[in-house]
Amino acid sequence: MSVDEVNGAAVEDTGWEVDPGDEPGAAVVATVGRQIRLWRESKGLRPAEFGELIGYSEDLIRKVERGDRIPRPEFLDKADGALGAGGLIAGMRNDLMEVRYPKKVRDLAKLEGRAVEFCMYSNFDVHGLLQTEEFSRAILRTWRPAYGPEELERFLSARVARRSVLEKTPAPEFSFVQEEVSLRRPIGGRMVLRRQLEHLLEVGELPNVEIQVMPTERADHPATGGRIALLKFGDGTAVGRMDGDFGGRPVSDLKRLRILDLRYGIIRSKALTPAESRDFIEQLLGET
């Protein structure tokens, strides 16, 4: 349905907001909107008539056709059927489903989609690829300035979608090192944290995933400058970043990658082993 009930009132499903800073994405949305308008006009329908036909307001029809809103897949399906487009409108759903995510998240997801090895050190939060949806939602709600409901859902859906790399075939190799504090902070409440810890135990059972815990008492490791992320690709190239070095920007030159690789190797050696880490997480779960 194109409307939902909120506190007894009908609320229209208005799709997603277009990121004005995302020129490539905005161009895709504008192209889809223009195609819908041309199909509508070819059928001799006014925006209000078309909206009534598929169950949406005239205002939303105009916004979609102007490229101001990203329509949801069900909007495209209804428009395709009503206009007799034979799948040409519905077929644009994949393009729109991609650009609904923020550009920086899309760019990261593309890199992650190519990677054959992930090396991730996280100090304050559980790494995004390891988070449950409710834990991600709780974290995003702590950010300031606060996200509006629509923006929060947009970032949340993008984060959830990124986790598909854990299920790829052939499976990449994953190494995660989590600071102890990231597993103790009760973001979202005790039950949310419990389910997050249970999820870590489940993911850690995957044959291509190693999760290690860095105990707080280990003070002599080279990651006090912040998080480290290192993605290695099948052609031998890589890209990495660290919060406190290289301006926090991604790097791909061999000299800087060697530094990150060296630091991450030392971090792994200082952390608990995967088996010890599993015992540690189980202990935390029992205390939570």
mmCIF file of C-alpha atoms in Angstrom:
data_model
loop_
_atom_site.group_PDB
_atom_site.id
_atom_site.type_symbol
_atom_site.label_atom_id
_atom_site.label_comp_id
_atom_site.label_asym_id
_atom_site.label_seq_id
_atom_site.Cartn_x
_atom_site.Cartn_y
_atom_site.Cartn_z
ATOM 1 C CA MET A 1 0.000 0.000 0.000
ATOM 2 C CA SER A 2 1.140 3.564 -0.606
ATOM 3 C CA VAL A 3 -0.071 4.783 2.766
ATOM 4 C CA ASP A 4 0.527 3.592 6.311
ATOM 5 C CA GLU A 5 -1.437 4.152 9.479
ATOM 6 C CA VAL A 6 0.307 6.240 12.122
ATOM 7 C CA ASN A 7 -1.727 6.907 15.267
ATOM 8 C CA GLY A 8 -4.864 6.248 13.264
ATOM 9 C CA ALA A 9 -4.043 8.723 10.484
ATOM 10 C CA ALA A 10 -3.141 7.846 6.910
ATOM 11 C CA VAL A 11 0.436 8.857 6.058
ATOM 12 C CA GLU A 12 1.684 8.690 2.501
ATOM 13 C CA ASP A 13 4.822 6.737 1.724
ATOM 14 C CA THR A 14 6.782 9.531 0.058
ATOM 15 C CA GLY A 15 9.945 7.689 -0.925
ATOM 16 C CA TRP A 16 13.431 8.984 -0.140
ATOM 17 C CA GLU A 17 14.932 12.438 -0.200
ATOM 18 C CA VAL A 18 17.457 13.270 -2.923
ATOM 19 C CA ASP A 19 20.921 14.203 -1.655
ATOM 20 C CA PRO A 20 21.611 17.595 -3.318
ATOM 21 C CA GLY A 21 25.360 17.029 -3.025
ATOM 22 C CA ASP A 22 25.207 13.747 -4.939
ATOM 23 C CA GLU A 23 25.242 14.911 -8.560
ATOM 24 C CA PRO A 24 25.477 11.432 -10.171
ATOM 25 C CA GLY A 25 22.666 10.138 -7.974
ATOM 26 C CA ALA A 26 20.501 13.189 -8.577
ATOM 27 C CA ALA A 27 20.987 12.743 -12.331
ATOM 28 C CA VAL A 28 19.723 9.138 -12.130
ATOM 29 C CA VAL A 29 16.648 10.222 -10.142
ATOM 30 C CA ALA A 30 15.941 13.035 -12.608
ATOM 31 C CA THR A 31 16.163 10.623 -15.562
ATOM 32 C CA VAL A 32 13.726 8.193 -13.948
ATOM 33 C CA GLY A 33 11.316 11.019 -13.157
ATOM 34 C CA ARG A 34 11.468 12.313 -16.710
ATOM 35 C CA GLN A 35 10.706 8.862 -18.110
ATOM 36 C CA ILE A 36 7.682 8.506 -15.822
ATOM 37 C CA ARG A 37 6.405 11.931 -16.923
ATOM 38 C CA LEU A 38 6.798 11.024 -20.619
ATOM 39 C CA TRP A 39 4.896 7.767 -20.113
ATOM 40 C CA ARG A 40 2.154 9.586 -18.201
ATOM 41 C CA GLU A 41 1.795 12.268 -20.860
ATOM 42 C CA SER A 42 1.709 9.645 -23.600
ATOM 43 C CA LYS A 43 -1.406 8.243 -21.905
ATOM 44 C CA GLY A 44 -3.034 11.660 -21.697
ATOM 45 C CA LEU A 45 -3.105 11.655 -17.899
ATOM 46 C CA ARG A 46 -2.721 14.724 -15.685
ATOM 47 C CA PRO A 47 -0.569 14.337 -12.539
ATOM 48 C CA ALA A 48 -3.653 14.296 -10.292
ATOM 49 C CA GLU A 49 -5.339 11.621 -12.435
ATOM 50 C CA PHE A 50 -2.213 9.494 -12.501
ATOM 51 C CA GLY A 51 -1.798 9.841 -8.739
ATOM 52 C CA GLU A 52 -5.386 8.775 -8.128
ATOM 53 C CA LEU A 53 -4.892 5.823 -10.450
ATOM 54 C CA ILE A 54 -1.908 4.403 -8.544
ATOM 55 C CA GLY A 55 -2.816 5.633 -5.056
ATOM 56 C CA TYR A 56 -0.430 8.553 -4.526
ATOM 57 C CA SER A 57 -0.930 12.300 -4.128
ATOM 58 C CA GLU A 58 -0.530 14.743 -6.986
ATOM 59 C CA ASP A 59 2.195 16.464 -4.975
ATOM 60 C CA LEU A 60 4.281 13.295 -4.818
ATOM 61 C CA ILE A 61 3.767 12.593 -8.523
ATOM 62 C CA ARG A 62 5.111 16.046 -9.361
ATOM 63 C CA LYS A 63 8.074 15.669 -7.006
ATOM 64 C CA VAL A 64 9.005 12.309 -8.507
ATOM 65 C CA GLU A 65 8.731 13.619 -12.048
ATOM 66 C CA ARG A 66 10.872 16.664 -11.174
ATOM 67 C CA GLY A 67 13.524 14.412 -9.657
ATOM 68 C CA ASP A 68 12.961 15.803 -6.147
ATOM 69 C CA ARG A 69 12.036 12.448 -4.575
ATOM 70 C CA ILE A 70 13.346 8.914 -5.017
ATOM 71 C CA PRO A 71 10.292 6.670 -5.465
ATOM 72 C CA ARG A 72 10.187 3.305 -3.734
ATOM 73 C CA PRO A 73 10.042 0.062 -5.746
ATOM 74 C CA GLU A 74 6.299 -0.342 -5.185
ATOM 75 C CA PHE A 75 5.698 3.091 -6.733
ATOM 76 C CA LEU A 76 7.569 2.007 -9.867
ATOM 77 C CA ASP A 77 5.645 -1.275 -10.032
ATOM 78 C CA LYS A 78 2.282 0.495 -9.817
ATOM 79 C CA ALA A 79 3.322 3.152 -12.338
ATOM 80 C CA ASP A 80 4.565 0.484 -14.741
ATOM 81 C CA GLY A 81 1.305 -1.447 -14.563
ATOM 82 C CA ALA A 82 -0.957 1.606 -14.805
ATOM 83 C CA LEU A 83 0.926 3.059 -17.775
ATOM 84 C CA GLY A 84 1.403 -0.249 -19.578
ATOM 85 C CA ALA A 85 5.168 0.247 -19.689
ATOM 86 C CA GLY A 86 5.876 -3.470 -19.973
ATOM 87 C CA GLY A 87 8.578 -3.448 -17.322
ATOM 88 C CA LEU A 88 10.470 -0.407 -18.622
ATOM 89 C CA ILE A 89 9.592 1.685 -15.573
ATOM 90 C CA ALA A 90 9.804 -1.141 -13.031
ATOM 91 C CA GLY A 91 13.160 -2.090 -14.539
ATOM 92 C CA MET A 92 14.693 1.138 -13.227
ATOM 93 C CA ARG A 93 14.317 0.005 -9.613
ATOM 94 C CA ASN A 94 17.891 -1.256 -9.319
ATOM 95 C CA ASP A 95 19.312 2.131 -10.302
ATOM 96 C CA LEU A 96 17.136 3.885 -7.740
ATOM 97 C CA MET A 97 17.768 1.351 -4.984
ATOM 98 C CA GLU A 98 21.473 2.111 -5.288
ATOM 99 C CA VAL A 99 21.278 5.920 -5.304
ATOM 100 C CA ARG A 100 18.944 6.024 -2.309
ATOM 101 C CA TYR A 101 22.064 5.470 -0.190
ATOM 102 C CA PRO A 102 24.429 8.411 0.541
ATOM 103 C CA LYS A 103 27.227 8.675 -2.016
ATOM 104 C CA LYS A 104 30.032 8.128 0.497
ATOM 105 C CA VAL A 105 28.345 4.908 1.611
ATOM 106 C CA ARG A 106 27.907 3.762 -2.006
ATOM 107 C CA ASP A 107 31.577 4.421 -2.711
ATOM 108 C CA LEU A 108 32.589 2.433 0.364
ATOM 109 C CA ALA A 109 30.247 -0.422 -0.551
ATOM 110 C CA LYS A 110 31.836 -0.648 -4.021
ATOM 111 C CA LEU A 111 35.286 -1.000 -2.486
ATOM 112 C CA GLU A 112 34.039 -3.584 -0.017
ATOM 113 C CA GLY A 113 32.394 -5.472 -2.858
ATOM 114 C CA ARG A 114 35.802 -5.854 -4.571
ATOM 115 C CA ALA A 115 37.800 -6.756 -1.468
ATOM 116 C CA VAL A 116 39.085 -10.274 -0.834
ATOM 117 C CA GLU A 117 40.471 -9.456 2.613
ATOM 118 C CA PHE A 118 39.196 -7.118 5.322
ATOM 119 C CA CYS A 119 41.368 -5.938 8.235
ATOM 120 C CA MET A 120 39.322 -3.802 10.646
ATOM 121 C CA TYR A 121 40.238 -2.326 14.013
ATOM 122 C CA SER A 122 37.449 -0.545 15.930
ATOM 123 C CA ASN A 123 37.956 1.345 19.160
ATOM 124 C CA PHE A 124 34.665 2.948 20.270
ATOM 125 C CA ASP A 125 31.863 1.123 18.436
ATOM 126 C CA VAL A 126 31.279 -2.380 17.163
ATOM 127 C CA HIS A 127 32.290 -2.358 13.510
ATOM 128 C CA GLY A 128 29.369 -1.577 11.189
ATOM 129 C CA LEU A 129 29.673 -4.904 9.357
ATOM 130 C CA LEU A 130 29.197 -6.700 12.672
ATOM 131 C CA GLN A 131 26.279 -4.687 14.013
ATOM 132 C CA THR A 132 22.718 -5.877 14.358
ATOM 133 C CA GLU A 133 20.111 -3.584 12.842
ATOM 134 C CA GLU A 134 18.791 -2.462 16.225
ATOM 135 C CA PHE A 135 22.314 -1.761 17.482
ATOM 136 C CA SER A 136 23.036 0.302 14.352
ATOM 137 C CA ARG A 137 19.835 2.252 14.876
ATOM 138 C CA ALA A 138 20.770 2.980 18.486
ATOM 139 C CA ILE A 139 24.233 4.202 17.467
ATOM 140 C CA LEU A 140 22.899 6.442 14.706
ATOM 141 C CA ARG A 141 20.498 8.007 17.205
ATOM 142 C CA THR A 142 23.451 9.126 19.344
ATOM 143 C CA TRP A 143 25.041 11.194 16.570
ATOM 144 C CA ARG A 144 24.824 14.987 16.657
ATOM 145 C CA PRO A 145 23.404 16.943 15.051
ATOM 146 C CA ALA A 146 20.596 14.424 15.262
ATOM 147 C CA TYR A 147 19.310 12.770 12.101
ATOM 148 C CA GLY A 148 15.695 13.295 11.149
ATOM 149 C CA PRO A 149 13.576 10.118 10.864
ATOM 150 C CA GLU A 150 13.988 9.862 7.086
ATOM 151 C CA GLU A 151 17.723 10.520 7.114
ATOM 152 C CA LEU A 152 18.225 8.026 9.926
ATOM 153 C CA GLU A 153 16.379 5.315 7.991
ATOM 154 C CA ARG A 154 18.429 6.102 4.906
ATOM 155 C CA PHE A 155 21.750 5.659 6.691
ATOM 156 C CA LEU A 156 20.452 2.607 8.546
ATOM 157 C CA SER A 157 19.327 0.836 5.381
ATOM 158 C CA ALA A 158 22.701 1.600 3.790
ATOM 159 C CA ARG A 159 24.567 0.126 6.745
ATOM 160 C CA VAL A 160 22.394 -2.998 6.727
ATOM 161 C CA ALA A 161 22.902 -3.431 2.976
ATOM 162 C CA ARG A 162 26.700 -3.314 3.371
ATOM 163 C CA ARG A 163 26.611 -6.435 5.511
ATOM 164 C CA SER A 164 25.869 -8.544 2.429
ATOM 165 C CA VAL A 165 29.650 -8.809 1.876
ATOM 166 C CA LEU A 166 29.708 -11.308 4.750
ATOM 167 C CA GLU A 167 27.624 -13.661 2.610
ATOM 168 C CA LYS A 168 29.508 -13.305 -0.686
ATOM 169 C CA THR A 169 30.694 -16.281 -2.705
ATOM 170 C CA PRO A 170 33.615 -16.759 -2.901
ATOM 171 C CA ALA A 171 33.837 -15.476 0.643
ATOM 172 C CA PRO A 172 36.396 -12.793 1.505
ATOM 173 C CA GLU A 173 38.558 -13.202 4.600
ATOM 174 C CA PHE A 174 37.585 -10.979 7.529
ATOM 175 C CA SER A 175 39.694 -9.969 10.503
ATOM 176 C CA PHE A 176 38.081 -7.743 13.125
ATOM 177 C CA VAL A 177 39.756 -6.424 16.266
ATOM 178 C CA GLN A 178 37.372 -4.817 18.743
ATOM 179 C CA GLU A 179 38.429 -2.789 21.749
ATOM 180 C CA GLU A 180 36.923 -4.173 24.936
ATOM 181 C CA VAL A 181 35.050 -0.931 25.642
ATOM 182 C CA SER A 182 33.101 -1.280 22.380
ATOM 183 C CA LEU A 183 31.618 -4.512 23.714
ATOM 184 C CA ARG A 184 30.696 -3.123 27.111
ATOM 185 C CA ARG A 185 28.966 0.147 26.247
ATOM 186 C CA PRO A 186 25.179 -0.549 26.545
ATOM 187 C CA ILE A 187 24.115 1.425 23.479
ATOM 188 C CA GLY A 188 20.374 1.033 23.076
ATOM 189 C CA GLY A 189 20.033 -0.653 26.469
ATOM 190 C CA ARG A 190 21.011 -3.955 28.037
ATOM 191 C CA MET A 191 18.886 -6.207 25.815
ATOM 192 C CA VAL A 192 20.126 -4.543 22.623
ATOM 193 C CA LEU A 193 23.683 -5.099 23.785
ATOM 194 C CA ARG A 194 22.928 -8.727 24.688
ATOM 195 C CA ARG A 195 21.583 -9.422 21.201
ATOM 196 C CA GLN A 196 24.614 -7.667 19.717
ATOM 197 C CA LEU A 197 26.996 -9.874 21.689
ATOM 198 C CA GLU A 198 25.030 -12.964 20.631
ATOM 199 C CA HIS A 199 25.319 -11.815 17.027
ATOM 200 C CA LEU A 200 29.093 -11.473 17.368
ATOM 201 C CA LEU A 201 29.288 -15.057 18.574
ATOM 202 C CA GLU A 202 27.218 -16.215 15.590
ATOM 203 C CA VAL A 203 29.261 -14.289 13.017
ATOM 204 C CA GLY A 204 32.480 -15.469 14.639
ATOM 205 C CA GLU A 205 31.456 -19.042 13.806
ATOM 206 C CA LEU A 206 31.777 -18.335 10.076
ATOM 207 C CA PRO A 207 34.920 -20.033 8.718
ATOM 208 C CA ASN A 208 36.101 -16.851 6.985
ATOM 209 C CA VAL A 209 35.615 -14.502 9.954
ATOM 210 C CA GLU A 210 37.971 -13.926 12.881
ATOM 211 C CA ILE A 211 36.906 -11.627 15.713
ATOM 212 C CA GLN A 212 39.469 -10.637 18.313
ATOM 213 C CA VAL A 213 39.093 -8.526 21.439
ATOM 214 C CA MET A 214 41.712 -6.012 22.540
ATOM 215 C CA PRO A 215 41.619 -5.944 26.351
ATOM 216 C CA THR A 216 41.640 -2.448 27.847
ATOM 217 C CA GLU A 217 44.697 -3.382 29.912
ATOM 218 C CA ARG A 218 46.780 -3.746 26.725
ATOM 219 C CA ALA A 219 48.135 -0.230 26.486
ATOM 220 C CA ASP A 220 51.114 -0.839 24.205
ATOM 221 C CA HIS A 221 49.649 -1.174 20.747
ATOM 222 C CA PRO A 222 49.891 1.237 17.785
ATOM 223 C CA ALA A 223 46.208 2.073 17.317
ATOM 224 C CA THR A 224 45.793 4.784 19.925
ATOM 225 C CA GLY A 225 45.319 7.199 17.015
ATOM 226 C CA GLY A 226 41.970 5.660 16.098
ATOM 227 C CA ARG A 227 40.305 3.134 13.853
ATOM 228 C CA ILE A 228 42.085 1.277 11.076
ATOM 229 C CA ALA A 229 40.482 -0.131 7.946
ATOM 230 C CA LEU A 230 42.442 -2.027 5.321
ATOM 231 C CA LEU A 231 40.825 -3.576 2.235
ATOM 232 C CA LYS A 232 42.902 -5.852 0.014
ATOM 233 C CA PHE A 233 41.869 -6.710 -3.542
ATOM 234 C CA GLY A 234 42.390 -9.725 -5.757
ATOM 235 C CA ASP A 235 44.825 -7.928 -8.066
ATOM 236 C CA GLY A 236 47.263 -7.266 -5.227
ATOM 237 C CA THR A 237 46.259 -3.645 -4.679
ATOM 238 C CA ALA A 238 44.720 -2.289 -1.495
ATOM 239 C CA VAL A 239 43.227 0.794 0.124
ATOM 240 C CA GLY A 240 43.329 1.763 3.775
ATOM 241 C CA ARG A 241 42.803 4.542 6.261
ATOM 242 C CA MET A 242 43.429 5.405 9.886
ATOM 243 C CA ASP A 243 41.680 8.088 11.892
ATOM 244 C CA GLY A 244 44.813 9.689 13.288
ATOM 245 C CA ASP A 245 47.159 9.529 10.318
ATOM 246 C CA PHE A 246 47.349 10.610 6.668
ATOM 247 C CA GLY A 247 44.714 13.241 7.389
ATOM 248 C CA GLY A 248 42.184 10.456 7.964
ATOM 249 C CA ARG A 249 41.912 10.053 4.183
ATOM 250 C CA PRO A 250 42.014 6.749 2.271
ATOM 251 C CA VAL A 251 45.469 5.859 0.973
ATOM 252 C CA SER A 252 46.565 3.403 -1.702
ATOM 253 C CA ASP A 253 50.307 4.012 -2.144
ATOM 254 C CA LEU A 254 52.549 1.139 -1.095
ATOM 255 C CA LYS A 255 54.530 3.058 1.536
ATOM 256 C CA ARG A 256 51.489 4.097 3.548
ATOM 257 C CA LEU A 257 49.766 0.755 3.072
ATOM 258 C CA ARG A 258 52.855 -0.981 4.457
ATOM 259 C CA ILE A 259 52.633 1.235 7.561
ATOM 260 C CA LEU A 260 48.964 0.356 8.081
ATOM 261 C CA ASP A 261 49.634 -3.321 7.484
ATOM 262 C CA LEU A 262 52.468 -3.261 10.012
ATOM 263 C CA ARG A 263 50.312 -1.548 12.619
ATOM 264 C CA TYR A 264 47.406 -3.908 12.091
ATOM 265 C CA GLY A 265 49.676 -6.942 12.373
ATOM 266 C CA ILE A 266 50.952 -5.729 15.748
ATOM 267 C CA ILE A 267 47.394 -5.006 16.901
ATOM 268 C CA ARG A 268 46.300 -8.562 16.065
ATOM 269 C CA SER A 269 49.286 -9.990 17.913
ATOM 270 C CA LYS A 270 48.472 -7.945 21.048
ATOM 271 C CA ALA A 271 44.759 -8.855 21.055
ATOM 272 C CA LEU A 272 43.214 -12.012 22.472
ATOM 273 C CA THR A 273 43.176 -14.936 20.056
ATOM 274 C CA PRO A 274 39.847 -15.670 18.312
ATOM 275 C CA ALA A 275 39.202 -18.558 20.735
ATOM 276 C CA GLU A 276 40.083 -16.429 23.759
ATOM 277 C CA SER A 277 37.949 -13.630 22.366
ATOM 278 C CA ARG A 278 34.967 -15.923 22.011
ATOM 279 C CA ASP A 279 35.326 -16.926 25.662
ATOM 280 C CA PHE A 280 35.607 -13.270 26.613
ATOM 281 C CA ILE A 281 32.447 -12.317 24.688
ATOM 282 C CA GLU A 282 30.564 -15.215 26.278
ATOM 283 C CA GLN A 283 31.693 -13.953 29.674
ATOM 284 C CA LEU A 284 30.446 -10.448 28.859
ATOM 285 C CA LEU A 285 27.167 -11.907 27.692
ATOM 286 C CA GLY A 286 26.769 -13.641 31.021
ATOM 287 C CA GLU A 287 27.419 -10.360 32.842
ATOM 288 C CA THR A 288 25.011 -8.315 30.719
#
